Amino acid sequence: MAATDFKDYYAVLGVNKSATADDIKRAYRKLARKYHPDMNPGDRQAEARFKEIGEAYEVLSEPEKRQKYDQYGQYWKQAATPGAGGWPGGGAPSGFPTDMNGFDFSQFNSFDDFINELLGRVGGNNTRNNRWNASYRQNTAPGGNGFEDFAYGGAGGTASGDREGNLTLTLAEAFHGTTKRLSLGNETINVRIPAGAKPGSRIRLRGKGQMTAYGKRGDLYLTVQIQPHQFFQFEGDNLICEVPIAPDEAVLGATIDVPTPDGAVKMNIPAGIRSGQSLRLRGKGWPQAKGDRGDQLVRIQIMTPKTISATEREYYEKIRAVRSFNPRSDLLGIRL
């Protein structure tokens, strides 16, 4: 490439050399959105412009690459017919200084090595997790007939084009499984969420990321987030809940109804249970990968009534008068 073919990446993005990283990012987002192939189907000029914008951003968005670009200027893209070792004539290009501003070009075996170092393409698969700033609106109906519309935004492109987003589900959707309709620019896809998705679960959609500067699409990674539920919560692989019982039920024991994802079931409360103690309902918890069910943990909370009738007060007073149990007996010998 002749020196006259040198591309001014600052001009490509429409910023000056003193532009901040945020200025460069804003300029890239604006131009990438304008010239994205999904927004300009069949327009080869827009596609070429999009690749050029991506190439410019790939260099100027990285502080080290940008510094090298500012130092090397036109030489960083200079190339000729390679000789031995990939450099023209077996060494550095004719007229190409081996040392420039403290940088020694002789450390590279070939011009391709120089370009790889300059562009940071070694390894080829940049897997930086640039957060895909996904916005959505949700309209969920029972049975998983909801939809989720996403809009591209957030961080700029990477060499891989991978993007990440958050997919918010209700607890019922995560438990039973559901299908979400995602709108990615001008493309609409249906994503099946299997039963038993947990907070933090990741779903990979191959080839549904952003278009890279090299004409390939990366992958889209969706991280599952679950809306808080008024009764059920997660504790590791188990589903937990808190169930209140009355003082007499705690003392005498009882059989009570406890909600589960499948509906209420009977559970025996042993006599003398303490507040905060947990009981286990086996096989009534969260769906597992092999089709099994985890356990549901029921945490007991002994609730005292705020108001009682005259008869209840009379009996509580009788109990207090004859009670032999002292709940503070273990505290009698405590002192400093």
PDB file of N, CA and C in Angstrom, residues 18-74:
ATOM      1  N   SER A  18      -6.983  15.046  19.401  1.00  0.00           N
ATOM      2  CA  SER A  18      -7.087  15.295  20.837  1.00  0.00           C
ATOM      3  C   SER A  18      -8.369  14.708  21.437  1.00  0.00           C
ATOM      4  N   ALA A  19      -9.131  13.969  20.627  1.00  0.00           N
ATOM      5  CA  ALA A  19     -10.401  13.404  21.093  1.00  0.00           C
ATOM      6  C   ALA A  19     -10.168  12.432  22.248  1.00  0.00           C
ATOM      7  N   THR A  20     -11.051  12.472  23.214  1.00  0.00           N
ATOM      8  CA  THR A  20     -10.969  11.548  24.337  1.00  0.00           C
ATOM      9  C   THR A  20     -11.513  10.182  23.922  1.00  0.00           C
ATOM     10  N   ALA A  21     -11.297   9.190  24.793  1.00  0.00           N
ATOM     11  CA  ALA A  21     -11.815   7.853  24.516  1.00  0.00           C
ATOM     12  C   ALA A  21     -13.341   7.867  24.403  1.00  0.00           C
ATOM     13  N   ASP A  22     -13.992   8.668  25.235  1.00  0.00           N
ATOM     14  CA  ASP A  22     -15.454   8.763  25.159  1.00  0.00           C
ATOM     15  C   ASP A  22     -15.902   9.423  23.859  1.00  0.00           C
ATOM     16  N   ASP A  23     -15.131  10.432  23.401  1.00  0.00           N
ATOM     17  CA  ASP A  23     -15.463  11.077  22.130  1.00  0.00           C
ATOM     18  C   ASP A  23     -15.390  10.074  20.986  1.00  0.00           C
ATOM     19  N   ILE A  24     -14.349   9.245  21.011  1.00  0.00           N
ATOM     20  CA  ILE A  24     -14.162   8.249  19.958  1.00  0.00           C
ATOM     21  C   ILE A  24     -15.274   7.210  20.002  1.00  0.00           C
ATOM     22  N   LYS A  25     -15.641   6.783  21.206  1.00  0.00           N
ATOM     23  CA  LYS A  25     -16.696   5.783  21.351  1.00  0.00           C
ATOM     24  C   LYS A  25     -18.035   6.319  20.852  1.00  0.00           C
ATOM     25  N   ARG A  26     -18.340   7.568  21.215  1.00  0.00           N
ATOM     26  CA  ARG A  26     -19.608   8.158  20.760  1.00  0.00           C
ATOM     27  C   ARG A  26     -19.641   8.284  19.245  1.00  0.00           C
ATOM     28  N   ALA A  27     -18.519   8.697  18.660  1.00  0.00           N
ATOM     29  CA  ALA A  27     -18.465   8.846  17.201  1.00  0.00           C
ATOM     30  C   ALA A  27     -18.647   7.499  16.515  1.00  0.00           C
ATOM     31  N   TYR A  28     -17.993   6.475  17.066  1.00  0.00           N
ATOM     32  CA  TYR A  28     -18.112   5.142  16.469  1.00  0.00           C
ATOM     33  C   TYR A  28     -19.548   4.636  16.546  1.00  0.00           C
ATOM     34  N   ARG A  29     -20.170   4.769  17.713  1.00  0.00           N
ATOM     35  CA  ARG A  29     -21.531   4.278  17.868  1.00  0.00           C
ATOM     36  C   ARG A  29     -22.477   4.928  16.855  1.00  0.00           C
ATOM     37  N   LYS A  30     -22.324   6.225  16.693  1.00  0.00           N
ATOM     38  CA  LYS A  30     -23.198   6.957  15.783  1.00  0.00           C
ATOM     39  C   LYS A  30     -23.013   6.482  14.348  1.00  0.00           C
ATOM     40  N   LEU A  31     -21.760   6.344  13.923  1.00  0.00           N
ATOM     41  CA  LEU A  31     -21.483   5.945  12.540  1.00  0.00           C
ATOM     42  C   LEU A  31     -21.805   4.470  12.312  1.00  0.00           C
ATOM     43  N   ALA A  32     -21.468   3.611  13.293  1.00  0.00           N
ATOM     44  CA  ALA A  32     -21.733   2.183  13.132  1.00  0.00           C
ATOM     45  C   ALA A  32     -23.233   1.921  13.023  1.00  0.00           C
ATOM     46  N   ARG A  33     -24.007   2.660  13.793  1.00  0.00           N
ATOM     47  CA  ARG A  33     -25.466   2.502  13.721  1.00  0.00           C
ATOM     48  C   ARG A  33     -25.981   2.959  12.346  1.00  0.00           C
ATOM     49  N   LYS A  34     -25.394   4.019  11.828  1.00  0.00           N
ATOM     50  CA  LYS A  34     -25.843   4.567  10.547  1.00  0.00           C
ATOM     51  C   LYS A  34     -25.513   3.640   9.384  1.00  0.00           C
ATOM     52  N   TYR A  35     -24.304   3.040   9.416  1.00  0.00           N
ATOM     53  CA  TYR A  35     -23.843   2.250   8.270  1.00  0.00           C
ATOM     54  C   TYR A  35     -23.911   0.749   8.497  1.00  0.00           C
ATOM     55  N   HIS A  36     -24.519   0.301   9.581  1.00  0.00           N
ATOM     56  CA  HIS A  36     -24.583  -1.131   9.865  1.00  0.00           C
ATOM     57  C   HIS A  36     -25.318  -1.848   8.726  1.00  0.00           C
ATOM     58  N   PRO A  37     -24.786  -3.019   8.284  1.00  0.00           N
ATOM     59  CA  PRO A  37     -25.428  -3.760   7.180  1.00  0.00           C
ATOM     60  C   PRO A  37     -26.894  -4.080   7.420  1.00  0.00           C
ATOM     61  N   ASP A  38     -27.255  -4.305   8.695  1.00  0.00           N
ATOM     62  CA  ASP A  38     -28.664  -4.593   8.981  1.00  0.00           C
ATOM     63  C   ASP A  38     -29.556  -3.390   8.694  1.00  0.00           C
ATOM     64  N   MET A  39     -28.980  -2.188   8.790  1.00  0.00           N
ATOM     65  CA  MET A  39     -29.738  -0.977   8.517  1.00  0.00           C
ATOM     66  C   MET A  39     -29.658  -0.568   7.050  1.00  0.00           C
ATOM     67  N   ASN A  40     -28.735  -1.211   6.294  1.00  0.00           N
ATOM     68  CA  ASN A  40     -28.549  -0.870   4.882  1.00  0.00           C
ATOM     69  C   ASN A  40     -28.432  -2.147   4.052  1.00  0.00           C
ATOM     70  N   PRO A  41     -29.473  -2.977   4.036  1.00  0.00           N
ATOM     71  CA  PRO A  41     -29.391  -4.257   3.315  1.00  0.00           C
ATOM     72  C   PRO A  41     -29.087  -4.066   1.835  1.00  0.00           C
ATOM     73  N   GLY A  42     -28.060  -4.789   1.360  1.00  0.00           N
ATOM     74  CA  GLY A  42     -27.705  -4.741  -0.056  1.00  0.00           C
ATOM     75  C   GLY A  42     -26.875  -3.550  -0.466  1.00  0.00           C
ATOM     76  N   ASP A  43     -26.557  -2.640   0.439  1.00  0.00           N
ATOM     77  CA  ASP A  43     -25.778  -1.449   0.110  1.00  0.00           C
ATOM     78  C   ASP A  43     -24.294  -1.736   0.356  1.00  0.00           C
ATOM     79  N   ARG A  44     -23.560  -2.004  -0.718  1.00  0.00           N
ATOM     80  CA  ARG A  44     -22.148  -2.362  -0.580  1.00  0.00           C
ATOM     81  C   ARG A  44     -21.298  -1.175  -0.133  1.00  0.00           C
ATOM     82  N   GLN A  45     -21.680   0.016  -0.517  1.00  0.00           N
ATOM     83  CA  GLN A  45     -20.932   1.194  -0.065  1.00  0.00           C
ATOM     84  C   GLN A  45     -21.068   1.357   1.445  1.00  0.00           C
ATOM     85  N   ALA A  46     -22.267   1.144   1.966  1.00  0.00           N
ATOM     86  CA  ALA A  46     -22.468   1.231   3.409  1.00  0.00           C
ATOM     87  C   ALA A  46     -21.703   0.126   4.123  1.00  0.00           C
ATOM     88  N   GLU A  47     -21.657  -1.069   3.530  1.00  0.00           N
ATOM     89  CA  GLU A  47     -20.911  -2.174   4.125  1.00  0.00           C
ATOM     90  C   GLU A  47     -19.425  -1.859   4.183  1.00  0.00           C
ATOM     91  N   ALA A  48     -18.892  -1.295   3.087  1.00  0.00           N
ATOM     92  CA  ALA A  48     -17.475  -0.924   3.067  1.00  0.00           C
ATOM     93  C   ALA A  48     -17.177   0.178   4.086  1.00  0.00           C
ATOM     94  N   ARG A  49     -18.094   1.113   4.186  1.00  0.00           N
ATOM     95  CA  ARG A  49     -17.926   2.191   5.154  1.00  0.00           C
ATOM     96  C   ARG A  49     -17.964   1.640   6.573  1.00  0.00           C
ATOM     97  N   PHE A  50     -18.843   0.673   6.820  1.00  0.00           N
ATOM     98  CA  PHE A  50     -18.946   0.068   8.139  1.00  0.00           C
ATOM     99  C   PHE A  50     -17.644  -0.642   8.517  1.00  0.00           C
ATOM    100  N   LYS A  51     -17.047  -1.355   7.553  1.00  0.00           N
ATOM    101  CA  LYS A  51     -15.780  -2.031   7.809  1.00  0.00           C
ATOM    102  C   LYS A  51     -14.677  -1.027   8.112  1.00  0.00           C
ATOM    103  N   GLU A  52     -14.669   0.074   7.375  1.00  0.00           N
ATOM    104  CA  GLU A  52     -13.664   1.110   7.586  1.00  0.00           C
ATOM    105  C   GLU A  52     -13.815   1.735   8.973  1.00  0.00           C
ATOM    106  N   ILE A  53     -15.058   1.968   9.373  1.00  0.00           N
ATOM    107  CA  ILE A  53     -15.322   2.535  10.701  1.00  0.00           C
ATOM    108  C   ILE A  53     -14.868   1.569  11.789  1.00  0.00           C
ATOM    109  N   GLY A  54     -15.168   0.278  11.609  1.00  0.00           N
ATOM    110  CA  GLY A  54     -14.752  -0.722  12.572  1.00  0.00           C
ATOM    111  C   GLY A  54     -13.249  -0.832  12.682  1.00  0.00           C
ATOM    112  N   GLU A  55     -12.576  -0.750  11.538  1.00  0.00           N
ATOM    113  CA  GLU A  55     -11.114  -0.804  11.533  1.00  0.00           C
ATOM    114  C   GLU A  55     -10.531   0.378  12.291  1.00  0.00           C
ATOM    115  N   ALA A  56     -11.094   1.563  12.055  1.00  0.00           N
ATOM    116  CA  ALA A  56     -10.604   2.762  12.733  1.00  0.00           C
ATOM    117  C   ALA A  56     -10.845   2.671  14.237  1.00  0.00           C
ATOM    118  N   TYR A  57     -12.023   2.198  14.619  1.00  0.00           N
ATOM    119  CA  TYR A  57     -12.331   2.119  16.046  1.00  0.00           C
ATOM    120  C   TYR A  57     -11.490   1.067  16.743  1.00  0.00           C
ATOM    121  N   GLU A  58     -11.204  -0.031  16.034  1.00  0.00           N
ATOM    122  CA  GLU A  58     -10.401  -1.100  16.628  1.00  0.00           C
ATOM    123  C   GLU A  58      -9.042  -0.577  17.068  1.00  0.00           C
ATOM    124  N   VAL A  59      -8.493   0.359  16.317  1.00  0.00           N
ATOM    125  CA  VAL A  59      -7.180   0.912  16.637  1.00  0.00           C
ATOM    126  C   VAL A  59      -7.289   2.045  17.656  1.00  0.00           C
ATOM    127  N   LEU A  60      -8.181   2.985  17.418  1.00  0.00           N
ATOM    128  CA  LEU A  60      -8.234   4.181  18.265  1.00  0.00           C
ATOM    129  C   LEU A  60      -8.889   3.935  19.622  1.00  0.00           C
ATOM    130  N   SER A  61      -9.613   2.839  19.775  1.00  0.00           N
ATOM    131  CA  SER A  61     -10.261   2.573  21.053  1.00  0.00           C
ATOM    132  C   SER A  61      -9.314   1.938  22.063  1.00  0.00           C
ATOM    133  N   GLU A  62      -8.189   1.411  21.590  1.00  0.00           N
ATOM    134  CA  GLU A  62      -7.211   0.797  22.476  1.00  0.00           C
ATOM    135  C   GLU A  62      -6.048   1.764  22.704  1.00  0.00           C
ATOM    136  N   PRO A  63      -5.790   2.168  23.948  1.00  0.00           N
ATOM    137  CA  PRO A  63      -4.746   3.166  24.211  1.00  0.00           C
ATOM    138  C   PRO A  63      -3.383   2.802  23.627  1.00  0.00           C
ATOM    139  N   GLU A  64      -2.974   1.535  23.762  1.00  0.00           N
ATOM    140  CA  GLU A  64      -1.664   1.140  23.253  1.00  0.00           C
ATOM    141  C   GLU A  64      -1.620   1.190  21.729  1.00  0.00           C
ATOM    142  N   LYS A  65      -2.667   0.700  21.088  1.00  0.00           N
ATOM    143  CA  LYS A  65      -2.720   0.721  19.627  1.00  0.00           C
ATOM    144  C   LYS A  65      -2.776   2.164  19.120  1.00  0.00           C
ATOM    145  N   ARG A  66      -3.530   2.973  19.815  1.00  0.00           N
ATOM    146  CA  ARG A  66      -3.643   4.364  19.390  1.00  0.00           C
ATOM    147  C   ARG A  66      -2.295   5.076  19.498  1.00  0.00           C
ATOM    148  N   GLN A  67      -1.558   4.779  20.564  1.00  0.00           N
ATOM    149  CA  GLN A  67      -0.246   5.395  20.741  1.00  0.00           C
ATOM    150  C   GLN A  67       0.699   4.980  19.619  1.00  0.00           C
ATOM    151  N   LYS A  68       0.673   3.678  19.263  1.00  0.00           N
ATOM    152  CA  LYS A  68       1.519   3.210  18.162  1.00  0.00           C
ATOM    153  C   LYS A  68       1.114   3.858  16.844  1.00  0.00           C
ATOM    154  N   TYR A  69      -0.190   3.958  16.631  1.00  0.00           N
ATOM    155  CA  TYR A  69      -0.686   4.575  15.396  1.00  0.00           C
ATOM    156  C   TYR A  69      -0.227   6.024  15.298  1.00  0.00           C
ATOM    157  N   ASP A  70      -0.307   6.748  16.418  1.00  0.00           N
ATOM    158  CA  ASP A  70       0.137   8.139  16.423  1.00  0.00           C
ATOM    159  C   ASP A  70       1.629   8.249  16.171  1.00  0.00           C
ATOM    160  N   GLN A  71       2.399   7.247  16.616  1.00  0.00           N
ATOM    161  CA  GLN A  71       3.853   7.296  16.426  1.00  0.00           C
ATOM    162  C   GLN A  71       4.262   6.915  15.013  1.00  0.00           C
ATOM    163  N   TYR A  72       3.656   5.828  14.471  1.00  0.00           N
ATOM    164  CA  TYR A  72       4.132   5.292  13.201  1.00  0.00           C
ATOM    165  C   TYR A  72       3.558   5.991  11.984  1.00  0.00           C
ATOM    166  N   GLY A  73       2.389   6.588  12.145  1.00  0.00           N
ATOM    167  CA  GLY A  73       1.781   7.291  11.027  1.00  0.00           C
ATOM    168  C   GLY A  73       1.573   6.390   9.827  1.00  0.00           C
ATOM    169  N   GLN A  74       2.000   6.872   8.633  1.00  0.00           N
ATOM    170  CA  GLN A  74       1.734   6.165   7.392  1.00  0.00           C
ATOM    171  C   GLN A  74       2.449   4.818   7.310  1.00  0.00           C
TER     172      GLN A  74
END
